[in-house]
Amino acid sequence: MNEIKKVFKWWDSSQSEKITAWLEEMEAQGWHLLRVNWNGLRFHFQKGAPRKMSYCVDYQMKVDANYAGIFEDTGWDKIYSGAGWYIWRQTYQHTKPEIFTDIDSMIERNKRLIGVFTAVTAAQIPMIVMNIDKAIFYPLLILYIPLIGLLGASLYRLVAANKKLQAKKDIL
């Protein structure tokens, strides 16, 4: 019998390493990722034999024709793409393959995400200002406070991650 598991997993851009570690652990437990939907939040797994699988989550605002080909030529399979997000995976036996092998590429990925989150956060300010004197303001505020809190937390984690990576780079 094919056992299927569907998991809703909330994550944001600052947690891409956590989501990859979780996916790799699921594979090690024998839960093979079949597909991802709902904007990268719902994961479908099928039970099978445990296996070693390396995952990578990448964000690209614009991809050229060579983007997917570079990964596929080196053995990576695209399991998901949507809203600029890509989830890649590759099986391995001994040495775990990595897409981001240098600190600079991780810093650049985080900078792209910081730019997106800054723009989304800044776009909320005019919405709040435009509705300040309207009756709908307080119900909207109930939605905006958690949204801005989540965006702010993501920005903070991304900036902190880049500071750590930069310090690590400076040591090397």
Short mmCIF file of N, CA and C in Angstrom, two decimals:
data_model
loop_
_atom_site.label_atom_id
_atom_site.label_comp_id
_atom_site.label_asym_id
_atom_site.label_seq_id
_atom_site.Cartn_x
_atom_site.Cartn_y
_atom_site.Cartn_z
N MET A 1 0.83 -1.18 0.00
CA MET A 1 0.00 0.00 0.00
C MET A 1 0.88 1.25 0.00
N ASN A 2 0.55 2.21 -0.84
CA ASN A 2 1.30 3.46 -0.92
C ASN A 2 0.78 4.42 0.14
N GLU A 3 1.58 4.63 1.16
CA GLU A 3 1.19 5.54 2.23
C GLU A 3 1.61 6.96 1.84
N ILE A 4 0.66 7.88 1.86
CA ILE A 4 0.89 9.27 1.50
C ILE A 4 0.70 10.14 2.74
N LYS A 5 1.59 11.11 2.89
CA LYS A 5 1.50 12.06 4.01
C LYS A 5 1.52 13.46 3.43
N LYS A 6 0.58 14.29 3.88
CA LYS A 6 0.53 15.70 3.47
C LYS A 6 0.82 16.54 4.71
N VAL A 7 1.78 17.43 4.57
CA VAL A 7 2.19 18.25 5.71
C VAL A 7 2.15 19.72 5.32
N PHE A 8 1.43 20.51 6.11
CA PHE A 8 1.46 21.96 5.95
C PHE A 8 2.58 22.46 6.84
N LYS A 9 3.57 23.12 6.26
CA LYS A 9 4.74 23.59 7.01
C LYS A 9 4.96 25.06 6.70
N TRP A 10 4.73 25.91 7.70
CA TRP A 10 4.96 27.34 7.53
C TRP A 10 6.44 27.61 7.64
N TRP A 11 6.96 28.37 6.70
CA TRP A 11 8.35 28.81 6.76
C TRP A 11 8.46 30.09 5.96
N ASP A 12 9.49 30.85 6.26
CA ASP A 12 9.72 32.06 5.48
C ASP A 12 11.14 32.04 4.94
N SER A 13 11.45 33.04 4.18
CA SER A 13 12.72 33.08 3.47
C SER A 13 13.94 33.01 4.37
N SER A 14 13.81 33.47 5.59
CA SER A 14 14.96 33.45 6.49
C SER A 14 15.19 32.06 7.07
N GLN A 15 14.30 31.13 6.76
CA GLN A 15 14.39 29.78 7.31
C GLN A 15 14.67 28.74 6.24
N SER A 16 15.29 29.13 5.14
CA SER A 16 15.52 28.16 4.07
C SER A 16 16.42 27.01 4.51
N GLU A 17 17.38 27.28 5.40
CA GLU A 17 18.24 26.20 5.88
C GLU A 17 17.46 25.23 6.76
N LYS A 18 16.50 25.76 7.53
CA LYS A 18 15.67 24.89 8.38
C LYS A 18 14.77 23.99 7.53
N ILE A 19 14.20 24.55 6.47
CA ILE A 19 13.31 23.74 5.64
C ILE A 19 14.09 22.68 4.89
N THR A 20 15.31 23.00 4.44
CA THR A 20 16.11 21.98 3.76
C THR A 20 16.50 20.88 4.73
N ALA A 21 16.87 21.24 5.95
CA ALA A 21 17.23 20.22 6.95
C ALA A 21 16.03 19.33 7.26
N TRP A 22 14.83 19.92 7.35
CA TRP A 22 13.63 19.15 7.61
C TRP A 22 13.34 18.18 6.46
N LEU A 23 13.46 18.67 5.22
CA LEU A 23 13.22 17.79 4.07
C LEU A 23 14.22 16.64 4.03
N GLU A 24 15.48 16.92 4.34
CA GLU A 24 16.50 15.87 4.36
C GLU A 24 16.22 14.86 5.46
N GLU A 25 15.74 15.31 6.60
CA GLU A 25 15.38 14.40 7.69
C GLU A 25 14.18 13.54 7.31
N MET A 26 13.20 14.13 6.63
CA MET A 26 12.05 13.34 6.16
C MET A 26 12.50 12.23 5.22
N GLU A 27 13.42 12.54 4.31
CA GLU A 27 13.96 11.51 3.39
C GLU A 27 14.69 10.42 4.17
N ALA A 28 15.45 10.81 5.18
CA ALA A 28 16.19 9.83 6.00
C ALA A 28 15.23 8.91 6.75
N GLN A 29 14.02 9.41 7.03
CA GLN A 29 12.99 8.60 7.69
C GLN A 29 12.16 7.79 6.69
N GLY A 30 12.46 7.95 5.40
CA GLY A 30 11.74 7.20 4.38
C GLY A 30 10.54 7.91 3.80
N TRP A 31 10.40 9.20 4.05
CA TRP A 31 9.32 9.98 3.47
C TRP A 31 9.86 10.75 2.28
N HIS A 32 9.51 10.29 1.08
CA HIS A 32 10.01 10.86 -0.17
C HIS A 32 9.09 11.98 -0.63
N LEU A 33 9.68 13.15 -0.86
CA LEU A 33 8.90 14.30 -1.30
C LEU A 33 8.40 14.07 -2.73
N LEU A 34 7.09 14.13 -2.90
CA LEU A 34 6.47 13.97 -4.23
C LEU A 34 6.26 15.31 -4.92
N ARG A 35 5.68 16.25 -4.17
CA ARG A 35 5.42 17.56 -4.75
C ARG A 35 5.18 18.57 -3.62
N VAL A 36 5.21 19.82 -4.02
CA VAL A 36 4.98 20.93 -3.10
C VAL A 36 3.95 21.84 -3.76
N ASN A 37 2.98 22.29 -2.99
CA ASN A 37 2.03 23.27 -3.53
C ASN A 37 1.63 24.25 -2.45
N TRP A 38 0.59 25.03 -2.71
CA TRP A 38 0.13 26.09 -1.83
C TRP A 38 1.26 27.07 -1.55
N ASN A 39 1.90 27.52 -2.61
CA ASN A 39 2.98 28.50 -2.50
C ASN A 39 4.14 28.02 -1.64
N GLY A 40 4.44 26.73 -1.75
CA GLY A 40 5.58 26.17 -1.05
C GLY A 40 5.32 25.85 0.41
N LEU A 41 4.06 25.74 0.80
CA LEU A 41 3.73 25.49 2.20
C LEU A 41 3.15 24.10 2.45
N ARG A 42 2.69 23.43 1.42
CA ARG A 42 2.11 22.09 1.59
C ARG A 42 2.99 21.08 0.87
N PHE A 43 3.46 20.11 1.64
CA PHE A 43 4.39 19.10 1.15
C PHE A 43 3.70 17.74 1.13
N HIS A 44 3.86 17.03 0.02
CA HIS A 44 3.27 15.71 -0.15
C HIS A 44 4.41 14.69 -0.17
N PHE A 45 4.32 13.69 0.71
CA PHE A 45 5.35 12.67 0.84
C PHE A 45 4.75 11.29 0.60
N GLN A 46 5.58 10.38 0.12
CA GLN A 46 5.20 8.99 -0.03
C GLN A 46 6.20 8.15 0.75
N LYS A 47 5.69 7.17 1.49
CA LYS A 47 6.54 6.32 2.32
C LYS A 47 7.36 5.38 1.43
N GLY A 48 8.62 5.24 1.75
CA GLY A 48 9.53 4.36 1.02
C GLY A 48 10.74 4.05 1.88
N ALA A 49 11.77 3.56 1.25
CA ALA A 49 13.00 3.25 1.98
C ALA A 49 13.74 4.54 2.29
N PRO A 50 14.38 4.62 3.46
CA PRO A 50 15.18 5.82 3.76
C PRO A 50 16.26 6.02 2.70
N ARG A 51 16.56 7.26 2.41
CA ARG A 51 17.61 7.56 1.45
C ARG A 51 18.29 8.89 1.79
N LYS A 52 19.49 9.02 1.29
CA LYS A 52 20.24 10.26 1.48
C LYS A 52 19.90 11.19 0.34
N MET A 53 19.35 12.35 0.71
CA MET A 53 18.93 13.32 -0.29
C MET A 53 19.34 14.70 0.20
N SER A 54 20.01 15.43 -0.66
CA SER A 54 20.39 16.80 -0.36
C SER A 54 19.35 17.73 -0.98
N TYR A 55 18.88 18.69 -0.21
CA TYR A 55 17.92 19.67 -0.69
C TYR A 55 18.54 21.05 -0.65
N CYS A 56 18.06 21.91 -1.52
CA CYS A 56 18.47 23.31 -1.52
C CYS A 56 17.27 24.16 -1.89
N VAL A 57 17.06 25.23 -1.12
CA VAL A 57 16.00 26.19 -1.41
C VAL A 57 16.69 27.45 -1.92
N ASP A 58 16.25 27.91 -3.08
CA ASP A 58 16.86 29.09 -3.69
C ASP A 58 15.77 30.08 -4.06
N TYR A 59 16.11 31.35 -4.01
CA TYR A 59 15.20 32.40 -4.44
C TYR A 59 15.87 33.21 -5.54
N GLN A 60 15.16 33.36 -6.66
CA GLN A 60 15.66 34.14 -7.79
C GLN A 60 14.54 35.04 -8.28
N MET A 61 14.82 36.34 -8.35
CA MET A 61 13.80 37.27 -8.86
C MET A 61 13.64 37.11 -10.36
N LYS A 62 14.76 36.91 -11.05
CA LYS A 62 14.74 36.71 -12.50
C LYS A 62 15.68 35.55 -12.82
N VAL A 63 15.20 34.66 -13.64
CA VAL A 63 16.07 33.56 -14.06
C VAL A 63 16.24 33.63 -15.57
N ASP A 64 17.44 33.32 -16.00
CA ASP A 64 17.68 33.28 -17.44
C ASP A 64 17.50 31.84 -17.92
N ALA A 65 17.67 31.63 -19.19
CA ALA A 65 17.46 30.31 -19.79
C ALA A 65 18.44 29.27 -19.25
N ASN A 66 19.58 29.71 -18.73
CA ASN A 66 20.59 28.77 -18.25
C ASN A 66 20.40 28.34 -16.80
N TYR A 67 19.56 29.02 -16.06
CA TYR A 67 19.44 28.76 -14.62
C TYR A 67 19.17 27.29 -14.33
N ALA A 68 18.07 26.76 -14.84
CA ALA A 68 17.72 25.36 -14.55
C ALA A 68 18.74 24.41 -15.15
N GLY A 69 19.24 24.72 -16.34
CA GLY A 69 20.21 23.84 -17.00
C GLY A 69 21.48 23.64 -16.20
N ILE A 70 21.94 24.69 -15.53
CA ILE A 70 23.16 24.58 -14.71
C ILE A 70 22.96 23.56 -13.60
N PHE A 71 21.82 23.61 -12.94
CA PHE A 71 21.55 22.67 -11.85
C PHE A 71 21.32 21.26 -12.39
N GLU A 72 20.52 21.16 -13.44
CA GLU A 72 20.21 19.85 -13.98
C GLU A 72 21.44 19.16 -14.55
N ASP A 73 22.35 19.93 -15.13
CA ASP A 73 23.60 19.35 -15.67
C ASP A 73 24.48 18.77 -14.57
N THR A 74 24.33 19.26 -13.36
CA THR A 74 25.13 18.74 -12.25
C THR A 74 24.36 17.76 -11.37
N GLY A 75 23.21 17.29 -11.88
CA GLY A 75 22.48 16.22 -11.21
C GLY A 75 21.36 16.64 -10.27
N TRP A 76 21.04 17.92 -10.21
CA TRP A 76 19.97 18.39 -9.34
C TRP A 76 18.63 18.28 -10.06
N ASP A 77 17.58 17.88 -9.32
CA ASP A 77 16.22 17.81 -9.84
C ASP A 77 15.39 18.92 -9.21
N LYS A 78 14.65 19.63 -10.04
CA LYS A 78 13.76 20.67 -9.52
C LYS A 78 12.48 20.00 -9.06
N ILE A 79 12.14 20.19 -7.79
CA ILE A 79 10.93 19.60 -7.24
C ILE A 79 9.82 20.64 -7.11
N TYR A 80 10.22 21.94 -7.06
CA TYR A 80 9.22 22.98 -6.92
C TYR A 80 9.76 24.30 -7.47
N SER A 81 8.87 25.07 -8.10
CA SER A 81 9.19 26.45 -8.45
C SER A 81 7.89 27.24 -8.39
N GLY A 82 7.97 28.40 -7.77
CA GLY A 82 6.81 29.27 -7.67
C GLY A 82 7.15 30.54 -6.93
N ALA A 83 6.66 31.66 -7.42
CA ALA A 83 6.85 32.97 -6.80
C ALA A 83 8.33 33.27 -6.56
N GLY A 84 9.19 32.81 -7.46
CA GLY A 84 10.63 33.07 -7.34
C GLY A 84 11.38 32.03 -6.54
N TRP A 85 10.66 31.13 -5.88
CA TRP A 85 11.29 30.09 -5.06
C TRP A 85 11.53 28.82 -5.87
N TYR A 86 12.65 28.18 -5.61
CA TYR A 86 12.99 26.92 -6.24
C TYR A 86 13.46 25.95 -5.17
N ILE A 87 12.97 24.73 -5.23
CA ILE A 87 13.46 23.68 -4.34
C ILE A 87 14.10 22.62 -5.23
N TRP A 88 15.39 22.38 -4.98
CA TRP A 88 16.18 21.42 -5.74
C TRP A 88 16.57 20.27 -4.82
N ARG A 89 16.77 19.09 -5.43
CA ARG A 89 17.23 17.95 -4.65
C ARG A 89 18.14 17.06 -5.48
N GLN A 90 18.96 16.32 -4.77
CA GLN A 90 19.88 15.38 -5.42
C GLN A 90 20.20 14.25 -4.44
N THR A 91 20.11 13.01 -4.92
CA THR A 91 20.49 11.87 -4.08
C THR A 91 22.01 11.79 -4.03
N TYR A 92 22.51 11.16 -2.97
CA TYR A 92 23.95 10.98 -2.84
C TYR A 92 24.22 9.75 -1.98
N GLN A 93 25.46 9.28 -2.03
CA GLN A 93 25.87 8.12 -1.24
C GLN A 93 26.80 8.52 -0.09
N HIS A 94 27.86 9.27 -0.41
CA HIS A 94 28.88 9.56 0.60
C HIS A 94 28.97 11.04 0.95
N THR A 95 29.33 11.86 -0.01
CA THR A 95 29.51 13.28 0.24
C THR A 95 28.26 14.05 -0.19
N LYS A 96 27.71 14.81 0.74
CA LYS A 96 26.48 15.55 0.47
C LYS A 96 26.78 16.70 -0.50
N PRO A 97 26.09 16.73 -1.65
CA PRO A 97 26.28 17.85 -2.59
C PRO A 97 25.61 19.11 -2.07
N GLU A 98 26.19 20.24 -2.40
CA GLU A 98 25.65 21.54 -1.99
C GLU A 98 25.58 22.44 -3.22
N ILE A 99 24.54 23.23 -3.31
CA ILE A 99 24.44 24.22 -4.39
C ILE A 99 25.23 25.45 -4.01
N PHE A 100 25.01 25.93 -2.79
CA PHE A 100 25.73 27.11 -2.32
C PHE A 100 26.99 26.64 -1.61
N THR A 101 28.09 26.67 -2.33
CA THR A 101 29.35 26.16 -1.77
C THR A 101 30.24 27.28 -1.26
N ASP A 102 29.89 28.51 -1.55
CA ASP A 102 30.72 29.60 -1.06
C ASP A 102 29.86 30.62 -0.32
N ILE A 103 30.49 31.34 0.56
CA ILE A 103 29.80 32.30 1.40
C ILE A 103 29.20 33.44 0.58
N ASP A 104 29.91 33.89 -0.44
CA ASP A 104 29.42 35.00 -1.25
C ASP A 104 28.07 34.71 -1.89
N SER A 105 27.87 33.48 -2.39
CA SER A 105 26.58 33.16 -3.02
C SER A 105 25.45 33.14 -2.00
N MET A 106 25.75 32.71 -0.76
CA MET A 106 24.72 32.73 0.28
C MET A 106 24.39 34.18 0.68
N ILE A 107 25.40 35.02 0.77
CA ILE A 107 25.18 36.43 1.10
C ILE A 107 24.35 37.09 0.00
N GLU A 108 24.66 36.81 -1.26
CA GLU A 108 23.90 37.39 -2.38
C GLU A 108 22.45 36.92 -2.38
N ARG A 109 22.21 35.64 -2.10
CA ARG A 109 20.84 35.14 -2.02
C ARG A 109 20.08 35.88 -0.93
N ASN A 110 20.71 36.05 0.23
CA ASN A 110 20.05 36.77 1.33
C ASN A 110 19.80 38.23 0.98
N LYS A 111 20.73 38.85 0.26
CA LYS A 111 20.53 40.25 -0.16
C LYS A 111 19.33 40.37 -1.09
N ARG A 112 19.15 39.41 -1.99
CA ARG A 112 17.98 39.44 -2.87
C ARG A 112 16.70 39.39 -2.03
N LEU A 113 16.69 38.51 -1.04
CA LEU A 113 15.51 38.37 -0.18
C LEU A 113 15.29 39.61 0.68
N ILE A 114 16.36 40.21 1.17
CA ILE A 114 16.24 41.44 1.96
C ILE A 114 15.59 42.53 1.11
N GLY A 115 16.00 42.63 -0.15
CA GLY A 115 15.41 43.62 -1.05
C GLY A 115 13.92 43.40 -1.25
N VAL A 116 13.52 42.16 -1.44
CA VAL A 116 12.09 41.84 -1.63
C VAL A 116 11.30 42.15 -0.37
N PHE A 117 11.79 41.71 0.77
CA PHE A 117 11.06 41.93 2.02
C PHE A 117 11.01 43.41 2.41
N THR A 118 12.05 44.15 2.10
CA THR A 118 12.04 45.59 2.36
C THR A 118 10.97 46.27 1.51
N ALA A 119 10.88 45.90 0.25
CA ALA A 119 9.88 46.49 -0.65
C ALA A 119 8.46 46.13 -0.20
N VAL A 120 8.24 44.89 0.18
CA VAL A 120 6.91 44.47 0.63
C VAL A 120 6.53 45.19 1.92
N THR A 121 7.48 45.32 2.83
CA THR A 121 7.21 46.02 4.09
C THR A 121 6.92 47.49 3.83
N ALA A 122 7.72 48.13 3.00
CA ALA A 122 7.51 49.55 2.69
C ALA A 122 6.17 49.77 2.00
N ALA A 123 5.71 48.82 1.21
CA ALA A 123 4.43 48.96 0.51
C ALA A 123 3.25 48.94 1.48
N GLN A 124 3.44 48.43 2.67
CA GLN A 124 2.34 48.39 3.64
C GLN A 124 2.08 49.76 4.26
N ILE A 125 3.09 50.59 4.34
CA ILE A 125 2.95 51.90 5.00
C ILE A 125 1.90 52.78 4.31
N PRO A 126 1.93 52.93 2.98
CA PRO A 126 0.87 53.74 2.35
C PRO A 126 -0.53 53.17 2.56
N MET A 127 -0.64 51.85 2.62
CA MET A 127 -1.95 51.23 2.85
C MET A 127 -2.49 51.62 4.22
N ILE A 128 -1.63 51.63 5.22
CA ILE A 128 -2.05 52.01 6.56
C ILE A 128 -2.41 53.50 6.60
N VAL A 129 -1.56 54.33 6.02
CA VAL A 129 -1.79 55.78 6.03
C VAL A 129 -3.09 56.14 5.30
N MET A 130 -3.35 55.50 4.18
CA MET A 130 -4.56 55.79 3.40
C MET A 130 -5.84 55.42 4.16
N ASN A 131 -5.75 54.46 5.06
CA ASN A 131 -6.94 53.99 5.76
C ASN A 131 -7.05 54.47 7.20
N ILE A 132 -6.16 55.35 7.64
CA ILE A 132 -6.10 55.77 9.05
C ILE A 132 -7.40 56.42 9.52
N ASP A 133 -8.05 57.20 8.68
CA ASP A 133 -9.25 57.92 9.12
C ASP A 133 -10.55 57.22 8.70
N LYS A 134 -10.47 56.01 8.23
CA LYS A 134 -11.66 55.29 7.78
C LYS A 134 -12.10 54.29 8.85
N ALA A 135 -13.35 53.92 8.78
CA ALA A 135 -13.91 52.97 9.76
C ALA A 135 -13.24 51.60 9.67
N ILE A 136 -12.69 51.28 8.53
CA ILE A 136 -12.07 49.97 8.33
C ILE A 136 -10.66 49.88 8.94
N PHE A 137 -10.15 51.00 9.46
CA PHE A 137 -8.77 51.05 9.94
C PHE A 137 -8.48 50.01 11.02
N TYR A 138 -9.30 49.94 12.06
CA TYR A 138 -8.99 49.04 13.18
C TYR A 138 -9.07 47.56 12.79
N PRO A 139 -10.07 47.13 12.02
CA PRO A 139 -10.02 45.73 11.56
C PRO A 139 -8.79 45.45 10.69
N LEU A 140 -8.40 46.42 9.85
CA LEU A 140 -7.19 46.25 9.04
C LEU A 140 -5.94 46.19 9.91
N LEU A 141 -5.94 46.97 10.97
CA LEU A 141 -4.80 47.00 11.87
C LEU A 141 -4.56 45.62 12.50
N ILE A 142 -5.64 44.91 12.76
CA ILE A 142 -5.53 43.55 13.31
C ILE A 142 -4.77 42.64 12.34
N LEU A 143 -4.93 42.89 11.05
CA LEU A 143 -4.20 42.11 10.04
C LEU A 143 -2.78 42.64 9.83
N TYR A 144 -2.63 43.95 9.84
CA TYR A 144 -1.34 44.55 9.51
C TYR A 144 -0.28 44.37 10.60
N ILE A 145 -0.67 44.41 11.85
CA ILE A 145 0.33 44.27 12.91
C ILE A 145 1.04 42.92 12.83
N PRO A 146 0.33 41.79 12.73
CA PRO A 146 1.06 40.51 12.59
C PRO A 146 1.86 40.43 11.28
N LEU A 147 1.30 40.97 10.19
CA LEU A 147 2.00 40.93 8.91
C LEU A 147 3.31 41.70 8.98
N ILE A 148 3.26 42.91 9.50
CA ILE A 148 4.47 43.71 9.61
C ILE A 148 5.44 43.06 10.61
N GLY A 149 4.91 42.45 11.65
CA GLY A 149 5.76 41.72 12.60
C GLY A 149 6.49 40.56 11.94
N LEU A 150 5.78 39.79 11.12
CA LEU A 150 6.42 38.68 10.39
C LEU A 150 7.46 39.17 9.40
N LEU A 151 7.11 40.21 8.66
CA LEU A 151 8.06 40.78 7.71
C LEU A 151 9.30 41.32 8.42
N GLY A 152 9.07 42.02 9.52
CA GLY A 152 10.19 42.56 10.30
C GLY A 152 11.08 41.46 10.86
N ALA A 153 10.47 40.40 11.37
CA ALA A 153 11.25 39.28 11.91
C ALA A 153 12.07 38.61 10.81
N SER A 154 11.48 38.45 9.64
CA SER A 154 12.21 37.86 8.52
C SER A 154 13.38 38.73 8.10
N LEU A 155 13.15 40.02 8.03
CA LEU A 155 14.24 40.94 7.69
C LEU A 155 15.35 40.87 8.72
N TYR A 156 14.98 40.87 9.97
CA TYR A 156 15.98 40.79 11.05
C TYR A 156 16.82 39.52 10.94
N ARG A 157 16.16 38.38 10.73
CA ARG A 157 16.88 37.10 10.62
C ARG A 157 17.80 37.07 9.41
N LEU A 158 17.34 37.64 8.28
CA LEU A 158 18.19 37.66 7.09
C LEU A 158 19.40 38.56 7.27
N VAL A 159 19.20 39.72 7.87
CA VAL A 159 20.32 40.63 8.12
C VAL A 159 21.30 39.98 9.10
N ALA A 160 20.77 39.35 10.15
CA ALA A 160 21.63 38.68 11.13
C ALA A 160 22.41 37.54 10.48
N ALA A 161 21.75 36.78 9.61
CA ALA A 161 22.43 35.69 8.91
C ALA A 161 23.55 36.23 8.03
N ASN A 162 23.30 37.34 7.35
CA ASN A 162 24.35 37.93 6.51
C ASN A 162 25.52 38.45 7.34
N LYS A 163 25.24 38.99 8.51
CA LYS A 163 26.32 39.45 9.39
C LYS A 163 27.18 38.27 9.83
N LYS A 164 26.53 37.15 10.17
CA LYS A 164 27.28 35.95 10.55
C LYS A 164 28.14 35.44 9.39
N LEU A 165 27.53 35.40 8.21
CA LEU A 165 28.27 34.93 7.03
C LEU A 165 29.43 35.86 6.72
N GLN A 166 29.22 37.17 6.84
CA GLN A 166 30.30 38.12 6.58
C GLN A 166 31.43 37.96 7.59
N ALA A 167 31.08 37.76 8.86
CA ALA A 167 32.11 37.54 9.89
C ALA A 167 32.89 36.27 9.61
N LYS A 168 32.20 35.23 9.18
CA LYS A 168 32.86 33.97 8.83
C LYS A 168 33.79 34.17 7.64
N LYS A 169 33.32 34.94 6.66
CA LYS A 169 34.13 35.22 5.49
C LYS A 169 35.38 36.02 5.87
N ASP A 170 35.23 36.99 6.77
CA ASP A 170 36.36 37.81 7.20
C ASP A 170 37.43 36.97 7.92
N ILE A 171 37.00 35.94 8.64
CA ILE A 171 37.94 35.06 9.33
C ILE A 171 38.74 34.24 8.33
N LEU A 172 38.04 33.79 7.27
CA LEU A 172 38.71 32.96 6.26
C LEU A 172 39.59 33.86 5.42
#
